[in-house]
CSV table of C-alpha atoms in Angstrom, one decimal:
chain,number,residue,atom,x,y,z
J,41,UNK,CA,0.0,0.0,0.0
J,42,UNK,CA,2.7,2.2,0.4
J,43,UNK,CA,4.3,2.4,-2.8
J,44,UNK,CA,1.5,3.2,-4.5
J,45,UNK,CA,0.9,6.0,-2.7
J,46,UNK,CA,4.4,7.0,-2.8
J,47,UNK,CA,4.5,6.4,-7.0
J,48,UNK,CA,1.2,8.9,-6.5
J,49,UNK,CA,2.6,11.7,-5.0
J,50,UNK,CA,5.6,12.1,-7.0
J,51,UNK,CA,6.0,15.3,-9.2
J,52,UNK,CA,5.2,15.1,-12.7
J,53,UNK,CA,8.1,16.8,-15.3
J,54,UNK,CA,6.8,17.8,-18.3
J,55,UNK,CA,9.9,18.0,-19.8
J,56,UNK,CA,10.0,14.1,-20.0
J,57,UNK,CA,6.8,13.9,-21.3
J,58,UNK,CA,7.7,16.0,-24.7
J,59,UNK,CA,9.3,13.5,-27.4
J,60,UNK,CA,13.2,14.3,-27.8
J,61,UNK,CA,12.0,14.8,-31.6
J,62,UNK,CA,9.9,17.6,-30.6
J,63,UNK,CA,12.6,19.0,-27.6
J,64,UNK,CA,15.5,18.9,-31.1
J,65,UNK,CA,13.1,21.2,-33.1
J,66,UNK,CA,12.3,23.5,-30.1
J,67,UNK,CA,16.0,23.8,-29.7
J,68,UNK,CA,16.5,24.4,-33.4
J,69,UNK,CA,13.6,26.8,-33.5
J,70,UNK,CA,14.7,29.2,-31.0
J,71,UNK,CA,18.4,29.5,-32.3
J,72,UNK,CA,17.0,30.1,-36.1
J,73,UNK,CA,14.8,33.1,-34.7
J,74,UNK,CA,17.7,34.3,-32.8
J,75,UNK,CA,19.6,33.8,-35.6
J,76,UNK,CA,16.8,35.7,-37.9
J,77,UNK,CA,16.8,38.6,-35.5
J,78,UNK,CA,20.3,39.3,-35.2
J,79,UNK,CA,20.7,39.1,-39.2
J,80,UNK,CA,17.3,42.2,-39.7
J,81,UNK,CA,19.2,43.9,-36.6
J,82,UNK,CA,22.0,43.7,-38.8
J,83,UNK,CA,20.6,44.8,-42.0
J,84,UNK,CA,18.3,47.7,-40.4
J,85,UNK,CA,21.7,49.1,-38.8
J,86,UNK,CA,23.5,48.3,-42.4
J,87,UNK,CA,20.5,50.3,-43.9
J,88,UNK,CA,20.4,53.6,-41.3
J,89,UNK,CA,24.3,53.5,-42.2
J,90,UNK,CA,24.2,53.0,-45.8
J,91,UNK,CA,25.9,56.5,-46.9
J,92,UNK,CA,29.0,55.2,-45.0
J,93,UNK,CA,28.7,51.5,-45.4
J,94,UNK,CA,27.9,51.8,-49.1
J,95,UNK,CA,31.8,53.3,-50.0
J,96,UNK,CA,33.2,51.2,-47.7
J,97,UNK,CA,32.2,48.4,-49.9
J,98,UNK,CA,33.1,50.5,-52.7
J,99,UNK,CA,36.3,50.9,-51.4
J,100,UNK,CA,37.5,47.5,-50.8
J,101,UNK,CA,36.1,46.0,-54.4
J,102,UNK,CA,38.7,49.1,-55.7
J,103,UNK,CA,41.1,48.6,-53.4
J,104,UNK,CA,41.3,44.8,-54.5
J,105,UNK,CA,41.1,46.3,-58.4
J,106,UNK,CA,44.3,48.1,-57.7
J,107,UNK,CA,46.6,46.1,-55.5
J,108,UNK,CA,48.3,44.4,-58.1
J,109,UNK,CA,48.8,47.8,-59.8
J,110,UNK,CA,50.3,49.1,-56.2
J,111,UNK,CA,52.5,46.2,-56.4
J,112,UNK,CA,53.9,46.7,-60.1
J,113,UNK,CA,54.8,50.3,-58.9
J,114,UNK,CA,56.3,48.9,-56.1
J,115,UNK,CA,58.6,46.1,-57.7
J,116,UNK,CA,59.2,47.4,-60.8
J,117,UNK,CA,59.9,51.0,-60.2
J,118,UNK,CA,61.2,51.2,-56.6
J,119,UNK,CA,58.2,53.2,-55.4
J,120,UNK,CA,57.3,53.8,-52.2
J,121,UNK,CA,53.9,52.2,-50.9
J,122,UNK,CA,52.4,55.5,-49.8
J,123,UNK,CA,53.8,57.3,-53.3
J,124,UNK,CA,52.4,53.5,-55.3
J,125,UNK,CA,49.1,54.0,-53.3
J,126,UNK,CA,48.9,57.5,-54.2
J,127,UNK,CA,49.4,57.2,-57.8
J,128,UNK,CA,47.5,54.4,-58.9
J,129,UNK,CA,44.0,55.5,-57.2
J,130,UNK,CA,44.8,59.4,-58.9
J,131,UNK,CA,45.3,57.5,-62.5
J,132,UNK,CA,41.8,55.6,-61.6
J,133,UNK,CA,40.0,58.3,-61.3
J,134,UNK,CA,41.8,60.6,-64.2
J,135,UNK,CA,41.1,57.7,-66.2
J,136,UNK,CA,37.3,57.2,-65.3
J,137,UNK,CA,37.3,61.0,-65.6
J,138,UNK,CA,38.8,60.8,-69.1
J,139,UNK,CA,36.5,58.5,-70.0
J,140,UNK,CA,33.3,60.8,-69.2
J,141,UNK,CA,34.6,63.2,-70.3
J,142,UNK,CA,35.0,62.0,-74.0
J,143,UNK,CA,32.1,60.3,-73.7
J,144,UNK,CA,30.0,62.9,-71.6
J,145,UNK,CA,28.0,64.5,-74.0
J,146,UNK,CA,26.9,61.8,-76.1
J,147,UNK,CA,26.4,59.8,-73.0
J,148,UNK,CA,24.0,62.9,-71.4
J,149,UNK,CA,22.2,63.7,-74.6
J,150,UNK,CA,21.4,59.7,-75.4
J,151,UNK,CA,20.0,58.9,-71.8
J,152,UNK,CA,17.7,61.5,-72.6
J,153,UNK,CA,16.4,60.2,-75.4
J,154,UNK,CA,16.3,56.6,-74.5
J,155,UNK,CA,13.2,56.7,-72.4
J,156,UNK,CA,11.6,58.8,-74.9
J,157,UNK,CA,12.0,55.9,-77.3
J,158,UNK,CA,11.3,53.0,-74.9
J,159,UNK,CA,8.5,54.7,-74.2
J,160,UNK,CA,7.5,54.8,-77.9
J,161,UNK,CA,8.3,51.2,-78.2
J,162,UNK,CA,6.1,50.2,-75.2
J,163,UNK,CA,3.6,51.9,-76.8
J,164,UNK,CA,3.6,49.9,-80.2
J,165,UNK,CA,3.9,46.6,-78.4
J,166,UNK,CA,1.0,47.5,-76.8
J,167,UNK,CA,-1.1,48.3,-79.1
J,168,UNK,CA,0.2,45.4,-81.7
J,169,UNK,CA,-0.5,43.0,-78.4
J,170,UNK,CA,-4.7,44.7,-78.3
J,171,UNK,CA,-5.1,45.1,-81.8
J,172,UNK,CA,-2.7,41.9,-83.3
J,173,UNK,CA,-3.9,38.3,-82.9
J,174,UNK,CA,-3.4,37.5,-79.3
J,175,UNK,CA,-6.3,39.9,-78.5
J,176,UNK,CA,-4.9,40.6,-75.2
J,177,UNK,CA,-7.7,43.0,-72.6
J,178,UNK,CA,-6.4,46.6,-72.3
J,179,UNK,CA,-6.3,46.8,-68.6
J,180,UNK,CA,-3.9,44.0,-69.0
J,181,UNK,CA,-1.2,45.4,-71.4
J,182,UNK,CA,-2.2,49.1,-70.0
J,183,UNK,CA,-0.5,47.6,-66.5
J,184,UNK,CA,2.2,46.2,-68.2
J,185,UNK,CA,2.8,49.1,-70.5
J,186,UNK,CA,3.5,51.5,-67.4
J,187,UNK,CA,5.5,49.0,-65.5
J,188,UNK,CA,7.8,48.8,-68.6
J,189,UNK,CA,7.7,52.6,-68.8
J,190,UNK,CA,8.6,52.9,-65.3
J,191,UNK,CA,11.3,50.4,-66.1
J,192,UNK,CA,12.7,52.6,-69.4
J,193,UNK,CA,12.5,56.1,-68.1
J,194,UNK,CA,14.2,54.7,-64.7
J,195,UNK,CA,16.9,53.0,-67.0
J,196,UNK,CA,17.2,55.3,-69.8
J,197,UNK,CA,18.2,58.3,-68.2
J,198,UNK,CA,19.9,58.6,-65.3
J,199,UNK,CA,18.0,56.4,-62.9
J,200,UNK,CA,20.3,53.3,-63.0
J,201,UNK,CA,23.1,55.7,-62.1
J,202,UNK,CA,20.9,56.9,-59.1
J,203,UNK,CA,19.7,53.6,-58.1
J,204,UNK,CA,23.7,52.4,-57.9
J,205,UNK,CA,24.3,55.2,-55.9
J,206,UNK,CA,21.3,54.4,-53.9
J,207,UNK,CA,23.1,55.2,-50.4
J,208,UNK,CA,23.3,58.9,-51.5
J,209,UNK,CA,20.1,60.4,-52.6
J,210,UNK,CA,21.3,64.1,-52.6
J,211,UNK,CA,24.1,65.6,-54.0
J,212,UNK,CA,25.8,66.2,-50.7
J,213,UNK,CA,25.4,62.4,-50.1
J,214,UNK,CA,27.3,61.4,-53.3
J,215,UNK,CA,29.9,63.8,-52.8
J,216,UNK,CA,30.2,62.7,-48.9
J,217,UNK,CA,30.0,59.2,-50.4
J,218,UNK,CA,32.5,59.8,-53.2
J,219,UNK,CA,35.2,61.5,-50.9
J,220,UNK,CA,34.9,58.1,-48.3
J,221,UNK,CA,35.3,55.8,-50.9
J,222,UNK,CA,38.3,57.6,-52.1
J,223,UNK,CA,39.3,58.3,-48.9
J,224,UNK,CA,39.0,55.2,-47.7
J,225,UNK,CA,40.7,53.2,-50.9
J,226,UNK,CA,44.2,55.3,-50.5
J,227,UNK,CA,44.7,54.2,-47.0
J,228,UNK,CA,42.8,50.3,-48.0
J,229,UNK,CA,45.5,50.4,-50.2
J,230,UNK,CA,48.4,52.4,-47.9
J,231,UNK,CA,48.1,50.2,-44.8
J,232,UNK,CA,45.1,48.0,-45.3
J,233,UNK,CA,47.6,45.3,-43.3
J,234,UNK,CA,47.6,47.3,-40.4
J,235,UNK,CA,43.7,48.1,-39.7
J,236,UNK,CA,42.7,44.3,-40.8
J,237,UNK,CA,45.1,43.7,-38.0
J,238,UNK,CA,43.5,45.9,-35.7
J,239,UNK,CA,40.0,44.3,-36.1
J,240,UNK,CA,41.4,40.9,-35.5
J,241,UNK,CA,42.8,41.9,-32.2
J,242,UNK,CA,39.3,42.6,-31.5
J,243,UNK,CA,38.4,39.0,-31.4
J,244,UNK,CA,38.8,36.6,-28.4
J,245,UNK,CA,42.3,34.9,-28.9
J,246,UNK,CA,41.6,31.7,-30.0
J,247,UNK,CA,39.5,32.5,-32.7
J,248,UNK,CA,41.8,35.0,-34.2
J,249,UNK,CA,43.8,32.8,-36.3
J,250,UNK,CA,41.1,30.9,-38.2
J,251,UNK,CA,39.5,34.3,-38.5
J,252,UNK,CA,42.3,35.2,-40.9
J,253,UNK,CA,43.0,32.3,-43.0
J,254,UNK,CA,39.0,32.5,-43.7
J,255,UNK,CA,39.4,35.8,-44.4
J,256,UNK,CA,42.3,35.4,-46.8
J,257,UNK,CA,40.1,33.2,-48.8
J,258,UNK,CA,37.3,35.2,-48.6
J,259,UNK,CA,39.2,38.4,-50.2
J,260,UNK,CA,40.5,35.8,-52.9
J,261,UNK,CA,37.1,34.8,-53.8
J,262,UNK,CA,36.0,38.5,-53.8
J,263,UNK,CA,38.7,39.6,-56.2
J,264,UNK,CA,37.9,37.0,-58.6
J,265,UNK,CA,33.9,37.8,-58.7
J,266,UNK,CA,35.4,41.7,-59.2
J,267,UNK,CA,37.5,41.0,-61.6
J,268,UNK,CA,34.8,38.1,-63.8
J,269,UNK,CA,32.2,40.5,-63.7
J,270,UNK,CA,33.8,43.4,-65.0
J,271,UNK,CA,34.7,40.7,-68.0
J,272,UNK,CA,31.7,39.3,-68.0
J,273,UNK,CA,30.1,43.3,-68.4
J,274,UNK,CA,32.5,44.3,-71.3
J,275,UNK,CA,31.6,41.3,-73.0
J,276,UNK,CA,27.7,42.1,-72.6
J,277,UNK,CA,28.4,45.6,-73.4
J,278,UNK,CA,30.4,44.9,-76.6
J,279,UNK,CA,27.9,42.5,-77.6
J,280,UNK,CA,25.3,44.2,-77.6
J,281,UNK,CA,26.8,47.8,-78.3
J,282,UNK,CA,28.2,46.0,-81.7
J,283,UNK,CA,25.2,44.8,-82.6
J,284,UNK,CA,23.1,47.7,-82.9
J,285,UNK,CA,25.5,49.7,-84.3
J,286,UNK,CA,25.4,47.4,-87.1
J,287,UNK,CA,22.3,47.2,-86.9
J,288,UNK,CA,22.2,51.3,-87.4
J,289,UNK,CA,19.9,52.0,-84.3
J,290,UNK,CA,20.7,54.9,-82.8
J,291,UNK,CA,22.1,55.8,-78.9
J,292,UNK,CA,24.6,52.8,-79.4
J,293,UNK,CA,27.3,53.7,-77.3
J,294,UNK,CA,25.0,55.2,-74.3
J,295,UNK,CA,22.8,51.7,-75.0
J,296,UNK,CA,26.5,50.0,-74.6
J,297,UNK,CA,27.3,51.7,-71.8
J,298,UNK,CA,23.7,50.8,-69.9
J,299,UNK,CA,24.5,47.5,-70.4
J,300,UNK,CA,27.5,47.4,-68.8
J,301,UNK,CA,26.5,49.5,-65.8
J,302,UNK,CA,23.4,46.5,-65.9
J,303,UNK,CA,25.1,43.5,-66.2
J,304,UNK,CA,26.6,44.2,-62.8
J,305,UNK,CA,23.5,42.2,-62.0
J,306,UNK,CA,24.6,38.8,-62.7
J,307,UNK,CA,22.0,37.0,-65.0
J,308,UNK,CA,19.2,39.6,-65.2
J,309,UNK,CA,21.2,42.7,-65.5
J,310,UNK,CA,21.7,42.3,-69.1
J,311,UNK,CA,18.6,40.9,-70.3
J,312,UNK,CA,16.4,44.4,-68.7
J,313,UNK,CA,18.9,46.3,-70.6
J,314,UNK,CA,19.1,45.0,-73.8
J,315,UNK,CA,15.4,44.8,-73.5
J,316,UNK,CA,15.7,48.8,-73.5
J,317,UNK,CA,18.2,48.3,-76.8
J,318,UNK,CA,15.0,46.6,-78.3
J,319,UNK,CA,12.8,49.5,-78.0
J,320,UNK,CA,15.1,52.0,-79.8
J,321,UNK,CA,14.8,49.5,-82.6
J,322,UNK,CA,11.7,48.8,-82.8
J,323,UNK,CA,10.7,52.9,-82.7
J,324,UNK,CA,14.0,53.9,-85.2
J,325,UNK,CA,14.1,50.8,-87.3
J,326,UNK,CA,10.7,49.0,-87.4
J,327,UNK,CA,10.1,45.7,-85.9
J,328,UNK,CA,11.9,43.4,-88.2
J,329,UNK,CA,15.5,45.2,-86.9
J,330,UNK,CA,14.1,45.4,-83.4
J,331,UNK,CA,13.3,41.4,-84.0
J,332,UNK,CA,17.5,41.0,-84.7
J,333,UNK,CA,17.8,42.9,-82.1
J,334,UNK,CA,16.0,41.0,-80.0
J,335,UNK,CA,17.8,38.1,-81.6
J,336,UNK,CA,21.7,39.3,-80.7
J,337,UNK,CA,20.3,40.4,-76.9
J,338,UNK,CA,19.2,36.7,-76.7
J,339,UNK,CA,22.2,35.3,-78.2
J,340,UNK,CA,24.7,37.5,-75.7
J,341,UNK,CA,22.4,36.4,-72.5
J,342,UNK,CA,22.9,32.8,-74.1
J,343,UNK,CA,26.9,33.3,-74.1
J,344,UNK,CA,26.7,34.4,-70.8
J,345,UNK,CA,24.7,32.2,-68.6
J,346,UNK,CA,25.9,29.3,-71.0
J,347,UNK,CA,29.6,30.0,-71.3
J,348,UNK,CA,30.8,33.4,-68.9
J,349,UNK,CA,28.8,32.6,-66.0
J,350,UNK,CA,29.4,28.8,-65.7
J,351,UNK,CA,33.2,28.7,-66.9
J,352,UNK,CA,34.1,32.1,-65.1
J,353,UNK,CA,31.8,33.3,-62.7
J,354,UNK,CA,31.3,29.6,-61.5
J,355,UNK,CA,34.7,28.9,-61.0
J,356,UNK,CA,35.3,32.1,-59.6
J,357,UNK,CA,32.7,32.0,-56.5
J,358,UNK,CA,31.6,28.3,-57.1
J,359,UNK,CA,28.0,29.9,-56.7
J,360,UNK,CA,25.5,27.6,-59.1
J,361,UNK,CA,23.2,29.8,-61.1
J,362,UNK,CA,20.3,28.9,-59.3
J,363,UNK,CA,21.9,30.7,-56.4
J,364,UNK,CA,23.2,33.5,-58.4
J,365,UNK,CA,19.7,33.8,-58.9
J,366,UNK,CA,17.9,33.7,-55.5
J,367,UNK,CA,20.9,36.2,-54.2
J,368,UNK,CA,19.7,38.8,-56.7
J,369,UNK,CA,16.2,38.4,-55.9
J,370,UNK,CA,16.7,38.8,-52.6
J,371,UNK,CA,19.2,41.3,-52.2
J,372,UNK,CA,16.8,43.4,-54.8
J,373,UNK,CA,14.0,42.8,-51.9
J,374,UNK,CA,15.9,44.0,-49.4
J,375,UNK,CA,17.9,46.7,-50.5
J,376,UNK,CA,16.5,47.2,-54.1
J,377,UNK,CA,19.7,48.1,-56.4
J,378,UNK,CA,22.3,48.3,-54.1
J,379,UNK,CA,21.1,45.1,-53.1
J,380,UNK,CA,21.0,43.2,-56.5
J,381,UNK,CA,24.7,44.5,-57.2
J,382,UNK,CA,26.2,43.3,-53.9
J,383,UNK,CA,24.1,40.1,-52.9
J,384,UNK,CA,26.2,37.9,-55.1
J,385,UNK,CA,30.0,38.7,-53.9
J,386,UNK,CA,28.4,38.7,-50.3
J,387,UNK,CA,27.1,35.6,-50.3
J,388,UNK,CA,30.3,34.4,-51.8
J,389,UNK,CA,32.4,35.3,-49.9
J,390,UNK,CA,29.8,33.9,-47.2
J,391,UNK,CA,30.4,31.0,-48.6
J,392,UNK,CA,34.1,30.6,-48.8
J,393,UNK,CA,34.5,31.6,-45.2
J,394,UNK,CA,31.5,29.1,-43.9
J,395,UNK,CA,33.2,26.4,-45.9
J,396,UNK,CA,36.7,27.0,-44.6
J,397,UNK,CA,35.5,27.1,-40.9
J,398,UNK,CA,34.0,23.9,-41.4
J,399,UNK,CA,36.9,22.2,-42.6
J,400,UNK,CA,36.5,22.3,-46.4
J,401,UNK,CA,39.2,24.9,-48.1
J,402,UNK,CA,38.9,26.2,-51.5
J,403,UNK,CA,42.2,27.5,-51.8
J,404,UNK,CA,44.5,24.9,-50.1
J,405,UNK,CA,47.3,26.4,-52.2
J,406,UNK,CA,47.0,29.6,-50.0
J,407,UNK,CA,48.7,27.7,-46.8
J,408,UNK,CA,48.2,28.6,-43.5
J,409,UNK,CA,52.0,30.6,-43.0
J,410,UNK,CA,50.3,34.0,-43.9
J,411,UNK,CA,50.0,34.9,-39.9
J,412,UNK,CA,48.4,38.3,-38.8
J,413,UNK,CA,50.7,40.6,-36.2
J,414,UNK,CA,47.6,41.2,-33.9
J,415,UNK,CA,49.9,43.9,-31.8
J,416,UNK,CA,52.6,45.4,-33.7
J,417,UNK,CA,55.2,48.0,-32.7
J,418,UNK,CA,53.5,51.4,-30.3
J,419,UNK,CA,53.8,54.8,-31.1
J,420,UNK,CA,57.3,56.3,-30.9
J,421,UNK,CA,55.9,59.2,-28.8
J,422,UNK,CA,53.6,56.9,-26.4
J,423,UNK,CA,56.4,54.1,-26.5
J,424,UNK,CA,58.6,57.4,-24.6
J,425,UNK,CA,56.1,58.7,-22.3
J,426,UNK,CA,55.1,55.4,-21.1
J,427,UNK,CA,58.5,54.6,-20.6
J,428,UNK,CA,59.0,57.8,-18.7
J,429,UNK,CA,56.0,57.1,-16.4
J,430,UNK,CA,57.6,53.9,-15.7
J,431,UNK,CA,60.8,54.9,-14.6
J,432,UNK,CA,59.6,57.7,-12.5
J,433,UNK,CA,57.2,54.9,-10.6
J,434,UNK,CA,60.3,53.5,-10.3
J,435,UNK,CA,62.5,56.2,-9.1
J,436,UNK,CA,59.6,57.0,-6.4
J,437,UNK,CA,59.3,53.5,-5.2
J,438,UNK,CA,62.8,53.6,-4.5
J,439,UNK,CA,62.9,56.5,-2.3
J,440,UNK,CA,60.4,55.5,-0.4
J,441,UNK,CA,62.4,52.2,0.1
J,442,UNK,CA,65.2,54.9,1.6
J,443,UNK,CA,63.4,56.9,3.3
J,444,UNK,CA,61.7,53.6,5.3
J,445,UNK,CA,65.2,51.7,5.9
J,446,UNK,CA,65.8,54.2,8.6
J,447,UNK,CA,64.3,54.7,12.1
J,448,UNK,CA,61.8,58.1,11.9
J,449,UNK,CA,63.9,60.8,14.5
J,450,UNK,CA,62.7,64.8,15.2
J,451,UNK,CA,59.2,65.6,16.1
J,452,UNK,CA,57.6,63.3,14.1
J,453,UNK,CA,59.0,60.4,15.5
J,454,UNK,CA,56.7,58.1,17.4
J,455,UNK,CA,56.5,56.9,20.8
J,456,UNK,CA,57.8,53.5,19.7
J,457,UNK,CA,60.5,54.5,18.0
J,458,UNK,CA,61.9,56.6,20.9
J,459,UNK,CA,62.0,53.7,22.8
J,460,UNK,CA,63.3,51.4,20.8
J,461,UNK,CA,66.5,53.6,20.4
């Protein structure tokens, strides 16, 4: 009778009574949302910081442009690394200067007229689409025909510009941007060594080390996405830029250079441009040139999600398109165009980094000898004052070890002294 009573009476846990299936995925669940939380947190402060964040990105991808160019200057001509610095970001932007420059007024005038004409265009494929045989309803195309107007004015003048340059919506912005990013990329370039070293020693110790060798592989990976897509652009551009000039339509060289400032959206970039490229054709040329057209966008988008993309850009960030593809989407979702450009060398180098913490290295060739100086030599100036400090604690600690080794005699000197003399 008594252990029953006993077996009655004892507490019930309902921890024991939830399956270990269902205790797993409450532990999972919480970490995700914690994970979640901490990743908006992160992209809300990203977002209220984007004037600064935005040509600190910058900065880096140009930085990584023009190391090698830093390092020419100094092997082969003996330069100093502040006067190699110094030089190769001026003769960027003289050169980029140069080019607008030469290009400028073509470049102003034809954005101008390339929403006109897109416009036009929409307008004939619209009414071919009502009146031809697909019978289409008019509330139908008349939706579609102001999204793709939205699209062409946004694209054809200088809306893609703006929407890069998303971060700075004034003009004060994009100069305070512009002068970070330059700012930024001298001393990236000057002592870039020094400051990674800095935010290292900012980590606990032990995870310093592997900190570095991921990061080394992440900067590998995001040179080689810099460098593929500016390839991969000037392929796009050329492509399509050739075609229509042989085609005769007008606004080929601003219509070349919108492509290239597009195809820095990997896989869609170039397709919503050239569709622009159509439009001009069909309005200047009639629809059987704007059907070639159509023809050599097709064939360049082919060449590049066929050949580029999976030889190049696949290799280069080991990305598969399908990836690529949700990156843009979502990075356009969050961030609209600043997101689309950098939501593919993000999650890249994401990637590289995740893969080498957990054991599997993309660049074994790299090594593991590369070590960072976490604490490097102090300021001459502090290194002396500190020093000086030092030696005066020192000096004082002595005489007080003097002045003590004696018995205290005179007025001062205590009753216990007196009589121990």
């Amino acid at each position: 009778m008594t252990e029953p009573t006993q077996a009655s009476q004892a507490p019930f846990d309902a921890a024991q009574s939830v399956p270990p299936s269902v205790q797993r995925a409450a532990a999972w669940s919480w970490r995700l949302l914690l994970i979640v939380a901490a990743a908006a947190v992160g992209v809300y402060a990203i977002g209220a910081l984007k004037v600064v964040i935005v040509p600190i990105a910058v900065a880096v991808l140009v930085t990584i442009l023009l190391t090698p160019v830093v390092a020419f200057f100094q092997r082969r001509l003996r330069m100093s690394r502040a006067l190699a610095s110094g030089i190769a970001l001026a003769g960027l932007i003289v050169l980029v200067a140069a080019l607008l420059t030469v290009a400028g007024a073509s470049i102003v005038r034809g954005f101008g007229d390339l929403g006109d004409q897109a416009r036009e265009g929409v307008d004939k494929v619209t009414a071919w689409l009502a009146d031809g045989p697909l019978g289409l309803t008019t509330d139908d195309l008349t939706q579609w025909a102001d999204k793709l107007q939205d699209l062409a004015s946004s694209s054809g003048g200088s809306g893609l510009v703006s929407g890069a340059l998303h971060g700075a919506v004034t003009v004060g912005h994009v100069a305070a941007g512009a002068l970070i990013a330059v700012f930024c990329t001298f001393f990236f370039l000057l002592d870039g060594r020094t400051i990674w070293s800095w935010v290292v020693g900012l980590l606990p110790r032990g995870t310093r080390e592997h900190v570095h060798q991921a990061a080394r592989r992440g900067l590998v990976t995001l040179g080689a996405y810099t460098r593929t897509q500016i390839l991969v652009a000037a392929v796009d551009a050329l492509g399509i830029g050739i075609g229509a000039a042989i085609l005769h339509v007008p606004l080929a060289l601003p219509l070349a250079i919108l492509v290239f400032l597009g195809s820095f959206i990997p896989i869609v970039g170039a397709l919503l441009t050239g569709t622009i490229a159509v439009l001009v054709a069909l309005v200047a040329q009639g629809p059987v040139v704007a059907l070639i057209m159509l023809g050599v966008v097709l064939l360049v988008q082919q060449l590049e999600g066929h050949v580029l993309q999976p030889f190049l850009m696949g290799h280069a960030v080991s990305l598969h398109p399908v990836a690529v593809l949700l990156a843009v989407a979502a990075g356009s979702f969050v961030a609209g165009i600043l997101g689309a450009l950098f939501a593919v060398p993000i999650v890249a180098v994401i990637n590289t980094v995740v893969l080498y913490l957990h054991g599997h290295d993309k660049f074994p060739q790299l090594g593991t000898e590369d070590h960072v100086a976490v604490r490097g030599r102090g300021h001459p100036a502090l290194d002396l004052s500190i020093a000086q400090v030092a030696e005066n604690s020192a000096a004082d600690a002595a005489s007080d070890e003097e002045l003590g080794a004696d018995a205290a005699v005179g007025k001062d000197a205590s009753p216990v002294a007196e009589d121990g003399k």
